Amino acid sequence: MTDIIGLQALEQALTALTTRVSSLREAKSAYPADPRSTLDAALAELDTARELLEASLRELRKTPKRSGERESGSQRELKLLRQVFRTFPVPVVVLDGSGVVRRISAETSQMLGSPAGYLIGRSFPLFVDVSRRAAFRSHLTAVQQGGQTATFQTRLAHQGRAHTVQLAITRLTMPGEPQEMIAIMILPLEAQVAGTSPGPVDRSDAALVLASARRQELLSRMTRLLLDEESLRQPVTVTRAARLLAAESADWVIADVVRDGVPRRACALGPSDKPVTQLVRLIEGMNPLTAPAIANVLTGGSGVVHEMLEEDTLLGDVPGGPPLLRVMGAASVLIVPIGGESGVLGALTLVRLRDREPFSLADLGLMEEIGVHLGLALRARRSFQTRSQAADALRTSVVPRSLPNIPGFEAAAIYHAGSSPVGAEFYDVFPVQDGWGFALGGAAGKGEEAASVSAMVRNGLRVLSVWESDPGEALRKLNQALIAQRNGMFVMAVAGFVRSRKIRLASAGHHPAALLQPDGGVRFTAGGGVPLGIAPEAEMFDEELTLTSGQTLVFYSDGLVASQNELGESYGESRLADVLARCVTQSPAAVVKTLEEDRHAFSGGRVWDEIVILALRVV
């Protein structure tokens, strides 16, 4: 093509080029089995397009309009040439010397899926495949310095679109620009679109509202997940949150937590549809501090979003290998802290691949909110765990881990904590002088204070049994101790000392024990009395029993007989006696199990107060 071309000839050449490009597109669709001939023709047309662009630029170099003059014919031509550039049938991008997009044709905007206003000012190498980005910059520099046109094949990715393209890179001089520019003509060889339709990304008000609604839905789902009881009881909070984010918002999710002041990797999740198991294991074993971007977030406590990756070293290198982000195929990265009152508790790292829309500032805001919620959940779990450990310690102080063997007797017990995390009921079986002792009871009330009082009574009976041979006397001394403390708590208790087959019983406001006879008859002991801690001179009900082989003595808490069904009826001692009458030949373990199953059926599985059942059978 000659150095000088008239505007009319330029318009005609452009029209002819548009027709030929359209024909090549039709040929590619009609004859997909013969792509080579179409590709060769397309490359030839690319050269033609470059020559046309150069001719257009020569026209643009003509004398510009002077200040104050009326618009001349050359100025009208200049406007027309700019319009020609915008409607050029081949994707064209004009870059400055640093590789930043300065002008862009409508074809390029449509191919990349964003309006020109969004793309201008971006660094063009960011659209190039990460693995070929360094090579592209070298070609760019060579064209700038040598002035020779270069061709380069790579992948361009943006807004969920990935294109395999042939680039023609040439140097040019733009009117009004102090430095030489770079023109790049793009020939798409293959396009991959993941779940999006061709054309620019929809940025209408309706689309923005829909995107906002989706973010709110994700936040709502995350909140429900973090408040789930399993997340509080089990160390799965971070892992479950990462799984939800991997399913809804990212291709890769890496979670790091700070334990004992040291950042540790909690989990790493990769794309489920790709063979990345080995890479996942590798990432799980990496130190979070080897990733500069994660280390900065853990130290500074502020989130960061890299909409388009300029550097692929943000997450460090694979041990002995290339940058991790390059191995992942990453195109966009978002990192947020897991918030804590006294410092950062960890970090969430989300990575999207080239075939997905990049993260935005709106995504950063959402993930920062999720990081705050996750931090609250972790603190709640740690507090819950601490309280659970305290509750377990208190429960151990009122309930033995196992029952000892009592010579001549079989023993079994069952315990349900009820609605309170810390129980106030207790039972115990322990050695006394020349025999064995047992006790059952509970402080009136719930919570830690009631449990601590019950623990004091249980352990006090053990201590006093060393000096006292009568359980009633031991209970009286415990009553004096409770009165002296003036804590307002009182305790219902029953205690017994077993020597041979004789049992000495003492009751302080407790339910009577049920005695099951070998013939199926059931009678109740005296029981009653005044609970401990009410009056200085407490009245105890004492009773002595001599048991024979086959008899079973059953002690129970108020939670058993006070259980109610859906009609508000109490389980009661009459039903208890009826159930026991059917347990004549059963062992103590079978007796307590039968009672619990019957109570469960009666009350529909509801448990309000603690339930304790202790059975002793003479063998």
Coordinates of C-alpha atoms in Angstrom, one line a residue:
M1 CA 0.0 0.0 0.0
T2 CA 1.4 3.4 -0.9
D3 CA 2.6 5.9 1.8
I4 CA -0.2 8.4 1.0
I5 CA -3.8 7.3 0.6
G6 CA -6.8 9.5 0.1
L7 CA -9.6 9.4 2.6
Q8 CA -12.0 8.1 0.0
A9 CA -9.6 5.2 -0.9
L10 CA -9.2 4.5 2.8
E11 CA -12.9 4.2 3.3
Q12 CA -13.2 1.9 0.3
A13 CA -10.3 -0.3 1.6
L14 CA -11.9 -0.5 5.0
T15 CA -15.2 -1.5 3.5
A16 CA -13.6 -4.3 1.5
L17 CA -11.6 -5.5 4.5
T18 CA -14.8 -5.6 6.6
T19 CA -16.5 -7.8 3.9
R20 CA -13.5 -10.2 3.7
V21 CA -13.3 -10.6 7.5
S22 CA -17.0 -11.4 7.6
S23 CA -16.5 -14.0 4.8
L24 CA -13.7 -15.6 6.8
R25 CA -15.9 -15.9 9.9
E26 CA -18.6 -17.6 7.8
A27 CA -16.0 -19.9 6.3
K28 CA -14.7 -20.8 9.8
S29 CA -18.2 -21.8 10.9
A30 CA -19.1 -23.6 7.7
Y31 CA -15.8 -25.6 7.4
P32 CA -14.6 -26.3 11.0
A33 CA -12.5 -29.3 9.8
D34 CA -10.3 -27.1 7.7
P35 CA -9.1 -24.3 10.1
R36 CA -5.6 -24.0 8.5
S37 CA -6.6 -22.3 5.3
T38 CA -8.9 -19.9 7.2
L39 CA -6.1 -19.1 9.6
D40 CA -3.6 -18.4 6.8
A41 CA -6.1 -16.0 5.1
A42 CA -6.9 -14.4 8.4
L43 CA -3.2 -13.7 9.1
A44 CA -3.0 -12.1 5.6
E45 CA -5.9 -9.9 6.4
L46 CA -4.3 -9.0 9.7
D47 CA -1.3 -7.6 7.7
T48 CA -3.8 -5.7 5.5
A49 CA -5.5 -4.3 8.6
R50 CA -2.1 -3.2 10.0
E51 CA -1.3 -1.3 6.7
L52 CA -4.7 0.3 6.8
L53 CA -4.1 1.4 10.4
E54 CA -0.7 2.9 9.5
A55 CA -2.3 4.7 6.6
S56 CA -5.0 6.1 8.9
L57 CA -2.3 7.3 11.3
R58 CA -0.5 9.1 8.5
E59 CA -3.7 10.9 7.8
L60 CA -4.0 11.8 11.5
R61 CA -0.6 13.4 11.3
K62 CA -1.9 16.1 9.0
T63 CA -2.0 19.7 10.3
P64 CA -4.4 19.9 13.3
K65 CA -6.9 22.6 13.8
R66 CA -5.5 25.9 15.2
S67 CA -7.0 27.6 18.1
G68 CA -9.8 29.9 17.2
E69 CA -10.2 28.6 13.6
R70 CA -13.4 27.2 12.2
E71 CA -13.5 23.5 11.6
S72 CA -11.6 22.8 8.4
G73 CA -11.9 19.9 6.0
S74 CA -8.9 18.2 7.6
Q75 CA -10.5 18.4 11.0
R76 CA -13.6 16.8 9.7
E77 CA -11.4 14.1 8.2
L78 CA -9.7 13.7 11.5
K79 CA -13.1 13.1 13.2
L80 CA -14.0 10.6 10.5
L81 CA -10.7 8.8 10.9
R82 CA -11.3 8.4 14.6
Q83 CA -14.7 7.0 13.8
V84 CA -13.0 4.6 11.4
F85 CA -10.7 3.5 14.1
R86 CA -13.6 2.8 16.5
T87 CA -15.4 0.8 13.9
F88 CA -12.4 -1.1 12.6
P89 CA -13.5 -4.7 11.9
V90 CA -10.4 -6.2 13.5
P91 CA -9.7 -5.8 17.3
V92 CA -7.1 -3.1 17.7
V93 CA -5.4 -1.6 20.8
V94 CA -3.1 1.4 21.1
L95 CA -0.6 1.3 24.0
D96 CA 1.8 3.9 25.3
G97 CA 5.4 3.1 25.9
S98 CA 4.7 1.5 29.3
G99 CA 2.1 -0.9 27.8
V100 CA -1.0 1.0 29.2
V101 CA -4.1 1.0 27.0
R102 CA -4.7 4.5 25.5
R103 CA -7.2 3.8 22.7
I104 CA -9.3 0.8 21.9
S105 CA -11.6 -0.2 19.1
A106 CA -15.2 -1.4 19.5
E107 CA -14.2 -4.9 18.3
T108 CA -11.6 -5.2 21.1
S109 CA -14.1 -4.0 23.7
Q110 CA -16.6 -6.6 22.6
M111 CA -14.1 -9.3 22.6
L112 CA -12.8 -8.6 26.1
G113 CA -16.3 -8.0 27.4
S114 CA -15.9 -4.6 28.9
P115 CA -16.6 -1.0 27.7
A116 CA -13.7 1.1 26.4
G117 CA -13.9 3.4 29.4
Y118 CA -13.2 0.5 31.7
L119 CA -10.3 -0.8 29.7
I120 CA -8.5 2.4 28.9
G121 CA -5.8 3.1 31.6
R122 CA -5.3 -0.7 32.2
S123 CA -1.9 -2.4 31.7
F124 CA -2.4 -4.5 28.6
P125 CA 0.0 -7.3 29.7
L126 CA -2.4 -8.0 32.5
F127 CA -4.8 -9.5 29.9
V128 CA -2.0 -11.8 28.6
D129 CA -1.7 -15.4 29.9
V130 CA 0.4 -15.3 33.0
S131 CA 2.8 -17.9 31.7
R132 CA 3.5 -15.8 28.6
R133 CA 3.4 -12.4 30.1
A134 CA 7.2 -12.0 30.4
A135 CA 7.7 -13.1 26.8
F136 CA 5.1 -10.6 25.7
R137 CA 6.9 -7.7 27.5
S138 CA 10.1 -8.7 25.7
H139 CA 8.4 -8.6 22.3
L140 CA 6.9 -5.2 23.3
T141 CA 10.3 -3.8 24.1
A142 CA 11.9 -5.2 20.9
V143 CA 9.2 -3.5 18.8
Q144 CA 9.7 -0.2 20.6
Q145 CA 13.5 -0.3 20.1
G146 CA 13.8 -1.9 16.7
G147 CA 10.7 -0.7 15.0
Q148 CA 10.1 -4.1 13.3
T149 CA 6.6 -5.6 13.4
A150 CA 6.4 -8.8 15.6
T151 CA 3.8 -11.5 15.8
F152 CA 3.0 -13.3 19.1
Q153 CA 0.5 -16.1 19.9
T154 CA -0.9 -16.2 23.4
R155 CA -4.2 -16.3 25.4
L156 CA -6.1 -13.2 26.5
A157 CA -8.4 -13.5 29.4
H158 CA -10.9 -11.1 31.0
Q159 CA -14.4 -11.1 32.4
G160 CA -14.7 -14.9 32.2
R161 CA -13.6 -15.0 28.6
A162 CA -10.4 -16.7 27.4
H163 CA -9.2 -16.2 23.8
T164 CA -6.3 -17.9 22.0
V165 CA -5.1 -15.1 19.8
Q166 CA -2.4 -14.0 17.3
L167 CA -1.1 -10.5 18.1
A168 CA 0.6 -8.3 15.5
I169 CA 2.6 -5.6 17.3
T170 CA 3.9 -2.5 15.5
R171 CA 5.4 0.8 16.4
L172 CA 3.6 4.0 15.4
T173 CA 3.6 7.7 16.0
M174 CA 0.3 9.4 17.2
P175 CA -0.5 13.1 16.5
G176 CA -0.3 15.1 19.7
E177 CA 1.6 12.3 21.6
P178 CA 5.2 13.2 22.6
Q179 CA 6.3 9.6 22.5
E180 CA 5.9 6.8 20.0
M181 CA 3.0 4.4 20.7
I182 CA 2.4 0.7 20.0
A183 CA -0.5 -0.7 18.0
I184 CA -1.6 -4.2 18.5
M185 CA -4.0 -6.0 16.1
I186 CA -5.6 -9.1 17.6
L187 CA -6.7 -12.1 15.6
P188 CA -8.8 -14.4 17.7
L189 CA -8.0 -18.1 16.9
E190 CA -10.2 -19.7 19.5
A191 CA -12.5 -18.4 22.2
Q192 CA -13.7 -20.1 25.4
V193 CA -16.6 -18.4 27.3
A194 CA -17.5 -19.8 30.7
G195 CA -21.2 -19.3 31.4
T196 CA -21.5 -15.9 29.8
S197 CA -23.1 -14.7 26.6
P198 CA -21.1 -12.8 24.0
G199 CA -21.0 -9.0 24.2
P200 CA -20.1 -6.6 26.9
V201 CA -20.6 -7.4 30.5
D202 CA -24.0 -6.3 31.7
R203 CA -23.5 -3.3 34.1
S204 CA -27.1 -2.1 34.2
D205 CA -28.8 -1.2 37.4
A206 CA -30.7 -4.5 37.4
A207 CA -27.5 -6.5 37.0
L208 CA -25.9 -4.6 39.8
V209 CA -28.9 -5.1 42.1
L210 CA -28.8 -8.8 41.3
A211 CA -25.1 -9.1 42.0
S212 CA -25.7 -7.3 45.4
A213 CA -28.5 -9.7 46.2
R214 CA -26.3 -12.7 45.5
R215 CA -23.6 -11.3 47.8
Q216 CA -26.2 -10.8 50.6
E217 CA -27.4 -14.3 50.1
L218 CA -23.8 -15.6 50.5
L219 CA -23.4 -13.6 53.6
S220 CA -26.7 -14.9 55.0
R221 CA -25.7 -18.5 54.3
M222 CA -22.3 -18.0 55.9
T223 CA -23.9 -16.6 59.0
R224 CA -26.3 -19.5 59.3
L225 CA -23.4 -21.9 58.9
L226 CA -21.3 -20.2 61.5
L227 CA -24.1 -20.2 64.0
D228 CA -24.8 -23.9 63.6
E229 CA -24.2 -25.9 66.8
E230 CA -21.8 -28.2 65.1
S231 CA -19.5 -25.2 64.3
L232 CA -19.5 -24.3 67.9
R233 CA -18.8 -27.8 69.2
Q234 CA -16.4 -29.1 66.7
P235 CA -13.1 -27.6 65.3
V236 CA -14.7 -27.3 61.8
T237 CA -15.6 -23.7 61.6
V238 CA -12.9 -22.5 59.3
T239 CA -13.1 -25.6 57.0
R240 CA -16.9 -25.3 56.6
A241 CA -16.6 -21.6 55.8
A242 CA -13.9 -22.3 53.2
R243 CA -16.0 -25.0 51.6
L244 CA -18.9 -22.6 51.1
L245 CA -16.7 -20.0 49.6
A246 CA -15.1 -22.5 47.3
A247 CA -18.6 -23.6 46.1
E248 CA -20.0 -20.1 45.6
S249 CA -17.3 -17.6 45.0
A250 CA -13.8 -18.9 44.1
D251 CA -11.8 -21.6 42.4
W252 CA -9.2 -21.8 45.1
V253 CA -9.7 -21.1 48.8
I254 CA -6.9 -21.1 51.3
A255 CA -7.6 -20.6 55.0
D256 CA -4.9 -19.7 57.6
V257 CA -5.4 -19.3 61.4
V258 CA -3.2 -18.0 64.1
R259 CA -2.6 -20.5 66.9
D260 CA -0.4 -19.6 69.9
G261 CA 0.8 -16.6 68.0
V262 CA 1.9 -18.6 64.9
P263 CA 0.1 -18.5 61.6
R264 CA -0.7 -22.1 60.5
R265 CA -2.5 -23.4 57.4
A266 CA -6.0 -24.7 58.2
C267 CA -7.1 -25.9 54.8
A268 CA -6.7 -25.5 51.1
L269 CA -9.5 -26.3 48.6
G270 CA -9.1 -26.4 44.8
P271 CA -11.3 -26.8 41.8
S272 CA -13.4 -29.9 42.1
D273 CA -13.4 -30.6 38.4
K274 CA -9.6 -30.5 38.0
P275 CA -6.9 -33.1 39.0
V276 CA -5.3 -30.8 41.7
T277 CA -5.1 -33.2 44.7
Q278 CA -1.3 -33.2 44.7
L279 CA -1.2 -29.4 44.5
V280 CA -3.7 -29.1 47.3
R281 CA -1.5 -31.3 49.5
L282 CA 1.5 -29.2 48.6
I283 CA -0.3 -25.9 49.5
E284 CA -1.6 -27.4 52.8
G285 CA 2.0 -28.0 53.8
M286 CA 3.3 -24.5 53.0
N287 CA 4.0 -21.9 55.7
P288 CA 1.6 -19.0 55.3
L289 CA 4.4 -16.5 56.0
T290 CA 6.1 -17.6 52.8
A291 CA 3.3 -15.9 50.9
P292 CA 4.1 -12.1 50.9
A293 CA 0.5 -11.0 50.3
I294 CA -0.9 -13.2 53.1
A295 CA 1.9 -12.1 55.5
N296 CA 1.0 -8.5 54.8
V297 CA -2.7 -9.1 55.6
L298 CA -1.9 -11.0 58.8
T299 CA 0.4 -8.2 59.9
G300 CA -1.6 -5.2 58.7
G301 CA -5.1 -6.5 59.3
S302 CA -6.5 -5.0 56.0
G303 CA -7.9 -6.9 53.1
V304 CA -6.6 -6.5 49.5
V305 CA -7.9 -7.3 46.1
H306 CA -5.9 -7.9 43.0
E307 CA -8.5 -7.6 40.2
M308 CA -5.8 -8.4 37.6
L309 CA -2.5 -9.9 38.6
E310 CA 0.5 -7.8 37.9
E311 CA 2.8 -10.1 39.8
D312 CA 2.5 -13.9 40.2
T313 CA 4.6 -14.1 43.3
L314 CA 2.0 -12.8 45.7
L315 CA 1.5 -16.3 47.3
G316 CA 5.2 -17.2 47.0
D317 CA 6.7 -20.1 45.0
V318 CA 6.1 -23.8 44.9
P319 CA 9.0 -25.3 46.8
G320 CA 11.8 -25.5 44.3
G321 CA 9.5 -24.4 41.5
P322 CA 7.7 -21.6 39.8
P323 CA 5.3 -19.1 41.5
L324 CA 2.3 -20.7 43.1
L325 CA -0.2 -18.5 41.3
R326 CA 1.3 -19.4 37.9
V327 CA 0.8 -23.1 38.7
M328 CA -2.8 -22.5 39.8
G329 CA -3.5 -20.6 36.6
A330 CA -4.7 -17.6 38.7
A331 CA -6.0 -14.4 37.2
S332 CA -7.5 -12.6 40.3
V333 CA -6.7 -12.8 44.0
L334 CA -8.5 -11.5 47.1
I335 CA -7.2 -11.8 50.7
V336 CA -9.0 -10.7 53.8
P337 CA -8.2 -11.0 57.5
I338 CA -10.2 -13.1 60.0
G339 CA -11.0 -10.4 62.5
G340 CA -10.3 -10.6 66.3
E341 CA -10.6 -8.2 69.2
S342 CA -7.0 -8.3 70.1
G343 CA -5.5 -9.0 66.7
V344 CA -5.9 -10.9 63.5
L345 CA -7.0 -14.5 64.0
G346 CA -6.1 -15.6 60.5
A347 CA -6.7 -14.9 56.8
L348 CA -8.9 -16.1 53.9
T349 CA -7.3 -16.2 50.4
L350 CA -9.6 -16.6 47.4
V351 CA -8.3 -17.2 43.9
R352 CA -10.2 -17.1 40.6
L353 CA -8.9 -18.6 37.3
R354 CA -8.7 -16.9 33.9
D355 CA -12.1 -18.1 32.8
R356 CA -14.0 -16.3 35.5
E357 CA -14.9 -12.7 36.2
P358 CA -12.3 -11.1 38.4
F359 CA -12.8 -10.0 41.9
S360 CA -14.1 -6.5 42.5
L361 CA -14.1 -4.0 45.3
A362 CA -17.6 -5.1 46.1
D363 CA -16.3 -8.7 46.5
L364 CA -13.6 -7.3 48.8
G365 CA -16.2 -5.6 51.0
L366 CA -18.3 -8.8 51.2
M367 CA -15.3 -11.0 52.1
E368 CA -14.1 -8.5 54.7
E369 CA -17.6 -8.8 56.4
I370 CA -17.3 -12.5 56.2
G371 CA -13.9 -12.3 57.8
V372 CA -15.4 -10.4 60.7
H373 CA -18.2 -12.9 61.1
L374 CA -15.7 -15.8 61.0
G375 CA -13.6 -14.1 63.7
L376 CA -16.7 -13.7 65.9
A377 CA -17.5 -17.4 65.3
L378 CA -14.0 -18.5 66.3
R379 CA -14.0 -16.4 69.4
A380 CA -17.5 -17.8 70.3
R381 CA -16.2 -21.4 69.7
R382 CA -13.2 -20.8 71.9
S383 CA -15.4 -19.4 74.6
F384 CA -17.9 -22.2 74.2
Q385 CA -15.0 -24.7 74.4
T386 CA -13.6 -23.1 77.5
R387 CA -17.0 -23.2 79.2
S388 CA -17.6 -26.8 78.0
Q389 CA -14.3 -27.8 79.5
A390 CA -15.3 -26.1 82.8
A391 CA -18.7 -27.8 82.6
D392 CA -17.0 -31.2 82.0
A393 CA -14.7 -30.6 85.0
L394 CA -17.7 -29.7 87.2
R395 CA -19.6 -32.7 85.9
T396 CA -16.7 -35.0 86.8
S397 CA -16.8 -33.5 90.3
V398 CA -20.4 -34.6 90.8
V399 CA -20.6 -37.8 88.7
P400 CA -18.1 -40.6 88.9
R401 CA -16.5 -41.9 85.7
S402 CA -17.3 -45.5 86.6
L403 CA -18.8 -47.4 89.5
P404 CA -16.5 -49.6 91.6
N405 CA -17.3 -53.3 92.3
I406 CA -19.2 -53.8 95.5
P407 CA -18.8 -57.2 97.1
G408 CA -22.1 -59.1 97.1
F409 CA -23.9 -56.4 95.0
E410 CA -24.3 -55.4 91.4
A411 CA -24.6 -51.7 90.7
A412 CA -25.5 -49.5 87.7
A413 CA -26.4 -45.9 87.1
I414 CA -27.6 -43.5 84.4
Y415 CA -27.2 -39.7 84.2
H416 CA -28.8 -37.1 81.9
A417 CA -27.7 -33.5 82.2
G418 CA -31.0 -32.0 81.3
S419 CA -31.3 -28.5 79.8
S420 CA -28.4 -27.0 81.8
P421 CA -24.9 -27.4 80.5
V422 CA -23.7 -27.8 84.1
G423 CA -25.6 -30.2 86.2
A424 CA -26.4 -29.9 89.9
E425 CA -27.4 -33.5 90.6
F426 CA -24.8 -35.9 91.9
Y427 CA -24.3 -39.6 92.7
D428 CA -21.4 -41.6 94.1
V429 CA -20.3 -45.0 95.3
F430 CA -17.2 -45.1 97.6
P431 CA -15.5 -47.2 100.2
V432 CA -16.2 -46.7 103.9
Q433 CA -14.9 -48.4 107.0
D434 CA -15.8 -52.1 106.8
G435 CA -18.0 -51.6 103.8
W436 CA -19.3 -49.3 101.1
G437 CA -21.1 -46.0 100.9
F438 CA -23.3 -44.5 98.3
A439 CA -25.0 -41.1 97.9
L440 CA -27.4 -39.4 95.5
G441 CA -28.9 -35.9 95.5
G442 CA -28.6 -32.4 94.1
A443 CA -28.6 -28.7 95.0
A444 CA -31.7 -26.7 94.3
G445 CA -30.9 -24.5 91.3
K446 CA -28.8 -24.7 88.1
G447 CA -25.5 -23.6 86.8
E448 CA -22.0 -23.5 88.1
E449 CA -22.8 -22.4 91.7
A450 CA -25.3 -25.2 92.2
A451 CA -22.9 -27.7 90.7
S452 CA -20.1 -26.5 93.0
V453 CA -22.3 -27.0 96.1
S454 CA -23.3 -30.5 95.0
A455 CA -19.6 -31.3 94.5
M456 CA -18.9 -30.1 98.0
V457 CA -21.6 -32.4 99.5
R458 CA -20.5 -35.4 97.4
N459 CA -16.8 -35.0 98.4
G460 CA -17.8 -34.0 102.0
L461 CA -19.6 -37.4 102.4
R462 CA -16.5 -39.2 101.2
V463 CA -14.3 -37.3 103.8
L464 CA -16.8 -37.6 106.7
S465 CA -17.3 -41.4 106.1
V466 CA -13.7 -41.9 107.3
W467 CA -14.8 -40.9 110.8
E468 CA -18.6 -41.4 110.8
S469 CA -20.2 -44.8 110.7
D470 CA -23.7 -43.4 110.5
P471 CA -24.7 -41.7 107.2
G472 CA -27.3 -39.6 109.0
E473 CA -24.5 -38.1 111.2
A474 CA -22.4 -37.3 108.2
L475 CA -25.4 -35.5 106.6
R476 CA -25.9 -33.4 109.8
K477 CA -22.3 -32.2 109.7
L478 CA -22.7 -31.3 106.1
N479 CA -25.8 -29.4 107.0
Q480 CA -23.8 -27.3 109.5
A481 CA -21.2 -26.5 106.9
L482 CA -23.8 -25.3 104.4
I483 CA -25.5 -23.1 107.1
A484 CA -22.1 -21.6 107.9
Q485 CA -21.5 -20.6 104.3
R486 CA -24.7 -18.6 104.1
N487 CA -24.9 -19.0 100.3
G488 CA -28.7 -19.5 100.3
M489 CA -28.3 -22.9 98.6
F490 CA -30.0 -26.1 99.9
V491 CA -29.4 -29.7 98.9
M492 CA -31.7 -32.7 98.8
A493 CA -29.7 -35.9 99.4
V494 CA -29.9 -39.5 100.4
A495 CA -26.9 -41.5 101.7
G496 CA -26.4 -45.1 102.7
F497 CA -23.6 -47.2 104.2
V498 CA -23.5 -50.9 103.2
R499 CA -22.0 -53.5 105.6
S500 CA -22.6 -57.1 104.5
R501 CA -26.2 -57.1 103.5
K502 CA -27.3 -54.4 105.9
I503 CA -27.9 -50.9 104.6
R504 CA -28.2 -47.9 106.8
L505 CA -30.1 -45.1 105.0
A506 CA -30.4 -41.4 105.8
S507 CA -32.6 -38.9 103.8
A508 CA -32.5 -35.1 103.8
G509 CA -35.6 -34.1 101.8
H510 CA -35.0 -36.7 99.1
H511 CA -37.4 -39.0 97.3
P512 CA -37.7 -42.5 98.9
A513 CA -35.9 -45.4 97.3
A514 CA -37.9 -48.2 95.6
L515 CA -37.3 -51.7 96.8
L516 CA -38.0 -54.4 94.2
Q517 CA -38.9 -57.8 95.6
P518 CA -38.1 -61.1 93.8
D519 CA -41.9 -61.8 93.6
G520 CA -42.5 -58.5 91.7
G521 CA -43.7 -56.5 94.6
V522 CA -42.4 -52.9 95.0
R523 CA -42.3 -50.9 98.2
F524 CA -40.8 -47.5 99.0
T525 CA -38.5 -46.6 101.9
A526 CA -39.2 -43.8 104.3
G527 CA -37.4 -41.0 102.5
G528 CA -38.3 -37.4 103.3
G529 CA -36.6 -35.2 105.9
V530 CA -35.4 -31.6 105.7
P531 CA -33.0 -30.6 102.9
L532 CA -29.5 -29.6 103.9
G533 CA -28.8 -25.9 104.3
I534 CA -32.2 -24.8 105.5
A535 CA -32.1 -25.0 109.3
P536 CA -29.3 -25.5 111.8
E537 CA -31.0 -28.5 113.4
A538 CA -32.0 -30.4 110.3
E539 CA -34.3 -33.5 110.8
M540 CA -33.0 -36.6 109.0
F541 CA -35.1 -39.7 108.3
D542 CA -33.1 -42.8 109.1
E543 CA -33.9 -46.4 108.1
E544 CA -32.0 -49.7 108.2
L545 CA -32.7 -52.4 105.6
T546 CA -31.5 -56.0 105.5
L547 CA -31.6 -57.2 101.9
T548 CA -31.9 -60.7 100.6
S549 CA -30.7 -62.3 97.4
G550 CA -32.6 -61.0 94.3
Q551 CA -33.8 -57.7 95.9
T552 CA -33.0 -54.5 94.0
L553 CA -32.8 -51.0 95.6
V554 CA -33.5 -48.2 93.1
F555 CA -32.7 -44.5 93.9
Y556 CA -33.8 -41.7 91.5
S557 CA -33.8 -38.0 91.2
D558 CA -36.8 -35.6 91.0
G559 CA -36.1 -35.3 87.2
L560 CA -37.4 -38.8 86.7
V561 CA -40.7 -38.7 88.5
A562 CA -41.3 -35.0 87.6
S563 CA -41.0 -35.7 83.8
Q564 CA -44.2 -34.7 82.0
N565 CA -45.9 -35.8 78.8
E566 CA -47.5 -33.5 76.2
L567 CA -50.7 -33.4 78.4
G568 CA -48.8 -32.0 81.4
E569 CA -49.1 -35.3 83.4
S570 CA -46.2 -36.3 85.6
Y571 CA -44.4 -39.6 85.3
G572 CA -44.9 -40.1 89.1
E573 CA -44.0 -42.9 91.5
S574 CA -47.0 -45.1 90.6
R575 CA -45.8 -45.5 87.0
L576 CA -42.3 -46.0 88.3
A577 CA -43.5 -48.9 90.5
D578 CA -45.4 -50.5 87.6
V579 CA -42.3 -50.4 85.4
L580 CA -40.1 -51.8 88.1
A581 CA -42.6 -54.7 88.7
R582 CA -41.7 -55.9 85.2
C583 CA -38.0 -55.9 85.9
V584 CA -37.9 -58.7 88.5
T585 CA -35.3 -60.8 86.8
Q586 CA -33.3 -58.0 85.2
S587 CA -29.8 -56.8 86.2
P588 CA -29.3 -53.3 87.6
A589 CA -28.0 -52.2 84.1
A590 CA -31.2 -53.5 82.5
V591 CA -33.4 -51.9 85.2
V592 CA -32.0 -48.4 84.7
K593 CA -32.1 -48.8 80.9
T594 CA -35.8 -49.9 81.0
L595 CA -36.7 -47.0 83.3
E596 CA -35.0 -44.5 81.0
E597 CA -36.6 -45.9 77.8
D598 CA -40.1 -45.8 79.4
R599 CA -39.5 -42.2 80.6
H600 CA -38.3 -41.2 77.1
A601 CA -41.4 -42.7 75.5
F602 CA -43.7 -41.1 78.1
S603 CA -42.2 -37.5 77.8
G604 CA -41.6 -37.7 74.0
G605 CA -37.8 -37.5 74.5
R606 CA -38.0 -34.1 76.3
V607 CA -35.6 -33.6 79.3
W608 CA -35.9 -30.5 81.4
D609 CA -34.3 -31.4 84.7
E610 CA -31.4 -33.8 85.3
I611 CA -32.2 -37.4 85.6
V612 CA -30.2 -39.8 87.9
I613 CA -31.0 -43.4 88.5
L614 CA -28.9 -45.7 90.7
A615 CA -29.7 -49.4 91.2
L616 CA -28.2 -51.9 93.6
R617 CA -29.0 -55.6 93.5
V618 CA -28.0 -58.3 96.0
V619 CA -26.5 -61.3 94.2

